[in-house]
PDB file of C-alpha atoms and ligand atoms in Angstrom:
ATOM      1  CA  MET A 178    -127.349 119.522  48.210  1.00 37.00           C
ATOM      2  CA  THR A 179    -124.835 117.123  49.797  1.00 43.00           C
ATOM      3  CA  LYS A 180    -121.225 117.440  48.995  1.00 45.00           C
ATOM      4  CA  GLN A 181    -119.674 114.291  47.545  1.00 50.00           C
ATOM      5  CA  THR A 182    -116.145 113.193  48.303  1.00 48.00           C
ATOM      6  CA  PRO A 183    -114.031 113.507  45.207  1.00 51.00           C
ATOM      7  CA  PRO A 184    -112.812 110.231  43.654  1.00 51.00           C
ATOM      8  CA  ALA A 185    -109.376 109.039  44.698  1.00 47.00           C
ATOM      9  CA  PRO A 186    -106.658 110.166  42.331  1.00 48.00           C
ATOM     10  CA  HIS A 187    -106.050 107.601  39.618  1.00 45.00           C
ATOM     11  CA  ASN A 188    -102.384 106.786  39.301  1.00 47.00           C
ATOM     12  CA  GLY A 189    -101.796 104.527  36.296  1.00 46.00           C
ATOM     13  CA  PRO A 190    -103.588 101.320  35.293  1.00 47.00           C
ATOM     14  CA  LYS A 191    -105.592  99.123  37.663  1.00 47.00           C
ATOM     15  CA  ARG A 192    -104.617  95.553  38.574  1.00 46.00           C
ATOM     16  CA  ASP A 193    -106.728  93.779  35.917  1.00 51.00           C
ATOM     17  CA  ASP A 194    -105.829  96.317  33.249  1.00 50.00           C
ATOM     18  CA  PRO A 195    -103.721  94.588  30.572  1.00 47.00           C
ATOM     19  CA  ARG A 196    -101.285  97.494  30.762  1.00 47.00           C
ATOM     20  CA  GLU A 197    -100.466  96.350  34.269  1.00 47.00           C
ATOM     21  CA  GLN A 198     -98.560  93.312  32.802  1.00 51.00           C
ATOM     22  CA  GLY A 199     -96.223  95.531  30.804  1.00 51.00           C
ATOM     23  CA  PRO A 200     -92.503  95.948  31.304  1.00 55.00           C
ATOM     24  CA  GLU A 201     -93.015  98.602  33.972  1.00 59.00           C
ATOM     25  CA  SER A 202     -95.428  96.473  35.989  1.00 65.00           C
ATOM     26  CA  GLY A 203     -92.835  94.972  38.308  1.00 81.00           C
ATOM     27  CA  VAL A 204     -94.160  91.431  37.511  1.00 84.00           C
ATOM     28  CA  VAL A 205     -91.216  89.033  37.172  1.00 83.00           C
ATOM     29  CA  GLU A 206     -91.857  85.849  35.209  1.00 83.00           C
ATOM     30  CA  LYS A 207     -89.664  82.834  35.774  1.00 85.00           C
ATOM     31  CA  THR A 208     -89.296  80.343  32.927  1.00 86.00           C
ATOM     32  CA  GLU A 209     -88.974  76.834  34.292  1.00 88.00           C
ATOM     33  CA  ILE A 210     -86.296  74.861  32.480  1.00 88.00           C
ATOM     34  CA  ARG A 211     -86.938  71.129  32.503  1.00 91.00           C
ATOM     35  CA  THR A 212     -84.264  68.807  31.161  1.00 90.00           C
ATOM     36  CA  LYS A 213     -84.842  65.171  30.238  1.00 91.00           C
ATOM     37  CA  ARG A 214     -82.079  62.633  30.141  1.00 91.00           C
ATOM     38  CA  PRO A 215     -81.762  61.150  26.648  1.00 90.00           C
ATOM     39  CA  SER A 216     -83.206  57.668  26.123  1.00 96.00           C
ATOM     40  CA  LEU A 217     -80.745  54.823  25.727  1.00 98.00           C
ATOM     41  CA  TYR A 218     -80.765  52.209  22.991  1.00 98.00           C
ATOM     42  CA  LYS A 219     -79.449  48.645  22.900  1.00 98.00           C
ATOM     43  CA  VAL A 220     -77.577  47.674  19.768  1.00 98.00           C
ATOM     44  CA  LEU A 221     -78.453  44.069  18.953  1.00 98.00           C
ATOM     45  CA  LEU A 222     -76.708  41.497  16.771  1.00 98.00           C
ATOM     46  CA  LEU A 223     -78.810  38.733  15.246  1.00 98.00           C
ATOM     47  CA  ASN A 224     -77.560  35.256  14.550  1.00 98.00           C
ATOM     48  CA  ASP A 225     -77.395  33.735  11.080  1.00 98.00           C
ATOM     49  CA  ASP A 226     -75.872  30.551   9.674  1.00 98.00           C
ATOM     50  CA  TYR A 227     -73.349  32.170   7.308  1.00 98.00           C
ATOM     51  CA  THR A 228     -71.443  35.052   8.897  1.00 98.00           C
ATOM     52  CA  PRO A 229     -68.094  33.709  10.182  1.00 98.00           C
ATOM     53  CA  MET A 230     -67.591  33.826  13.928  1.00 98.00           C
ATOM     54  CA  GLU A 231     -64.239  35.612  13.490  1.00 98.00           C
ATOM     55  CA  PHE A 232     -65.929  38.377  11.506  1.00 98.00           C
ATOM     56  CA  VAL A 233     -68.454  38.983  14.304  1.00 98.00           C
ATOM     57  CA  VAL A 234     -65.678  39.011  16.917  1.00 98.00           C
ATOM     58  CA  HIS A 235     -63.698  41.477  14.769  1.00 98.00           C
ATOM     59  CA  LEU A 236     -66.707  43.855  14.554  1.00 98.00           C
ATOM     60  CA  LEU A 237     -67.372  43.620  18.282  1.00 98.00           C
ATOM     61  CA  ARG A 238     -63.760  44.638  18.912  1.00 98.00           C
ATOM     62  CA  GLU A 239     -63.574  47.422  16.317  1.00 98.00           C
ATOM     63  CA  VAL A 240     -67.041  48.974  16.449  1.00 98.00           C
ATOM     64  CA  PHE A 241     -67.980  48.295  20.081  1.00 98.00           C
ATOM     65  CA  HIS A 242     -64.480  48.475  21.605  1.00 98.00           C
ATOM     66  CA  ARG A 243     -64.831  45.069  23.262  1.00 98.00           C
ATOM     67  CA  THR A 244     -61.882  43.051  24.462  1.00 98.00           C
ATOM     68  CA  GLU A 245     -61.207  39.716  22.717  1.00 98.00           C
ATOM     69  CA  GLU A 246     -62.792  37.875  25.668  1.00 98.00           C
ATOM     70  CA  GLU A 247     -65.909  40.078  25.720  1.00 98.00           C
ATOM     71  CA  ALA A 248     -66.245  39.861  21.942  1.00 98.00           C
ATOM     72  CA  VAL A 249     -66.058  36.040  21.956  1.00 98.00           C
ATOM     73  CA  ARG A 250     -68.548  35.856  24.833  1.00 98.00           C
ATOM     74  CA  ILE A 251     -71.060  38.160  23.069  1.00 98.00           C
ATOM     75  CA  MET A 252     -70.614  36.398  19.714  1.00 98.00           C
ATOM     76  CA  LEU A 253     -71.191  32.967  21.300  1.00 98.00           C
ATOM     77  CA  SER A 254     -74.265  34.188  23.167  1.00 98.00           C
ATOM     78  CA  VAL A 255     -75.711  35.502  19.876  1.00 98.00           C
ATOM     79  CA  HIS A 256     -74.788  32.217  18.182  1.00 98.00           C
ATOM     80  CA  GLN A 257     -76.572  30.240  20.930  1.00 98.00           C
ATOM     81  CA  ASP A 258     -79.539  32.489  21.764  1.00 98.00           C
ATOM     82  CA  GLY A 259     -80.210  34.078  18.366  1.00 98.00           C
ATOM     83  CA  VAL A 260     -79.742  37.648  19.582  1.00 98.00           C
ATOM     84  CA  GLY A 261     -77.376  39.548  21.864  1.00 98.00           C
ATOM     85  CA  VAL A 262     -76.556  43.048  23.090  1.00 98.00           C
ATOM     86  CA  CYS A 263     -73.335  44.645  21.792  1.00 98.00           C
ATOM     87  CA  GLY A 264     -73.725  47.795  23.903  1.00 98.00           C
ATOM     88  CA  VAL A 265     -76.112  50.525  25.096  1.00 98.00           C
ATOM     89  CA  TYR A 266     -75.838  54.057  23.687  1.00 98.00           C
ATOM     90  CA  SER A 267     -77.666  57.309  23.004  1.00 97.00           C
ATOM     91  CA  PHE A 268     -79.827  57.282  19.857  1.00 98.00           C
ATOM     92  CA  GLU A 269     -77.275  58.836  17.488  1.00 98.00           C
ATOM     93  CA  ILE A 270     -74.375  56.677  18.660  1.00 98.00           C
ATOM     94  CA  ALA A 271     -76.482  53.503  18.435  1.00 98.00           C
ATOM     95  CA  GLU A 272     -77.675  54.469  14.938  1.00 98.00           C
ATOM     96  CA  THR A 273     -74.077  55.067  13.801  1.00 98.00           C
ATOM     97  CA  LYS A 274     -72.882  51.713  15.161  1.00 98.00           C
ATOM     98  CA  VAL A 275     -75.737  49.828  13.475  1.00 98.00           C
ATOM     99  CA  ALA A 276     -74.840  51.548  10.186  1.00 98.00           C
ATOM    100  CA  GLN A 277     -71.131  50.672  10.613  1.00 98.00           C
ATOM    101  CA  VAL A 278     -71.900  46.988  11.292  1.00 98.00           C
ATOM    102  CA  VAL A 279     -74.326  46.702   8.372  1.00 98.00           C
ATOM    103  CA  ALA A 280     -71.924  48.500   5.991  1.00 98.00           C
ATOM    104  CA  ALA A 281     -68.989  46.237   6.978  1.00 98.00           C
ATOM    105  CA  ALA A 282     -71.147  43.094   6.689  1.00 98.00           C
ATOM    106  CA  ARG A 283     -72.483  44.040   3.247  1.00 98.00           C
ATOM    107  CA  HIS A 284     -69.001  45.038   2.091  1.00 98.00           C
ATOM    108  CA  SER A 285     -67.789  41.536   3.026  1.00 98.00           C
ATOM    109  CA  GLU A 286     -70.986  39.991   1.627  1.00 98.00           C
ATOM    110  CA  HIS A 287     -72.151  38.545   4.944  1.00 98.00           C
ATOM    111  CA  PRO A 288     -75.862  38.517   5.828  1.00 98.00           C
ATOM    112  CA  LEU A 289     -75.226  39.687   9.416  1.00 98.00           C
ATOM    113  CA  GLN A 290     -78.093  41.745  10.831  1.00 98.00           C
ATOM    114  CA  CYS A 291     -77.804  44.477  13.433  1.00 98.00           C
ATOM    115  CA  THR A 292     -80.649  46.521  14.915  1.00 98.00           C
ATOM    116  CA  MET A 293     -81.380  48.788  17.853  1.00 98.00           C
ATOM    117  CA  GLU A 294     -84.197  49.013  20.391  1.00 98.00           C
ATOM    118  CA  LYS A 295     -85.007  51.294  23.302  1.00 98.00           C
ATOM    119  CA  ALA A 296     -83.265  50.030  26.456  1.00 98.00           C
TER     120      ALA A 296
HETATM  121  N1  TYC B 327     -73.873  31.464  13.613  1.00 97.26           N
HETATM  122  C1  TYC B 327     -72.676  31.932  12.933  1.00 97.26           C
HETATM  123  C2  TYC B 327     -71.805  30.748  12.552  1.00 97.26           C
HETATM  124  O1  TYC B 327     -72.017  29.659  13.060  1.00 97.26           O
HETATM  125  C3  TYC B 327     -71.874  32.876  13.808  1.00 97.26           C
HETATM  126  C4  TYC B 327     -72.573  34.158  14.133  1.00 97.26           C
HETATM  127  C5  TYC B 327     -72.550  34.642  15.430  1.00 97.26           C
HETATM  128  C6  TYC B 327     -73.266  34.843  13.157  1.00 97.26           C
HETATM  129  C7  TYC B 327     -73.186  35.819  15.748  1.00 97.26           C
HETATM  130  C8  TYC B 327     -73.912  36.025  13.456  1.00 97.26           C
HETATM  131  O2  TYC B 327     -74.475  37.673  15.060  1.00 97.26           O
HETATM  132  C9  TYC B 327     -73.870  36.502  14.755  1.00 97.26           C
HETATM  133  N2  TYC B 327     -70.833  30.975  11.681  1.00 97.26           N
END
């Protein structure tokens, strides 16, 4: 009868044993953190035949912090082209500005329209 070599001593779980992935396994997992820059949105004013020019200029100054010259230029470009950009903002800021313009216009009973679109 031939003598067999005894099996190698078994110290703990083998590599494909699920226990190998446990906290004592020495496996270090790295979680990759990916950040995305927030999308930007254009706030647009639409032209109409009834809202006074001065009212539009006032809103551009108060809501969009435009100078008198910038406000007049933007208002006139909306008046001529039908639509114009008041500013570009993150989603929440753009949404708030649209709401402020619409609220002020309705309060003063002007039909002015203001919307936003992805820049
Ligand atoms: N067209 C308007 C007028 O002649 C002026 C105006 C400009 C209205 C811009 C809206 O978004 C607007 N009184």
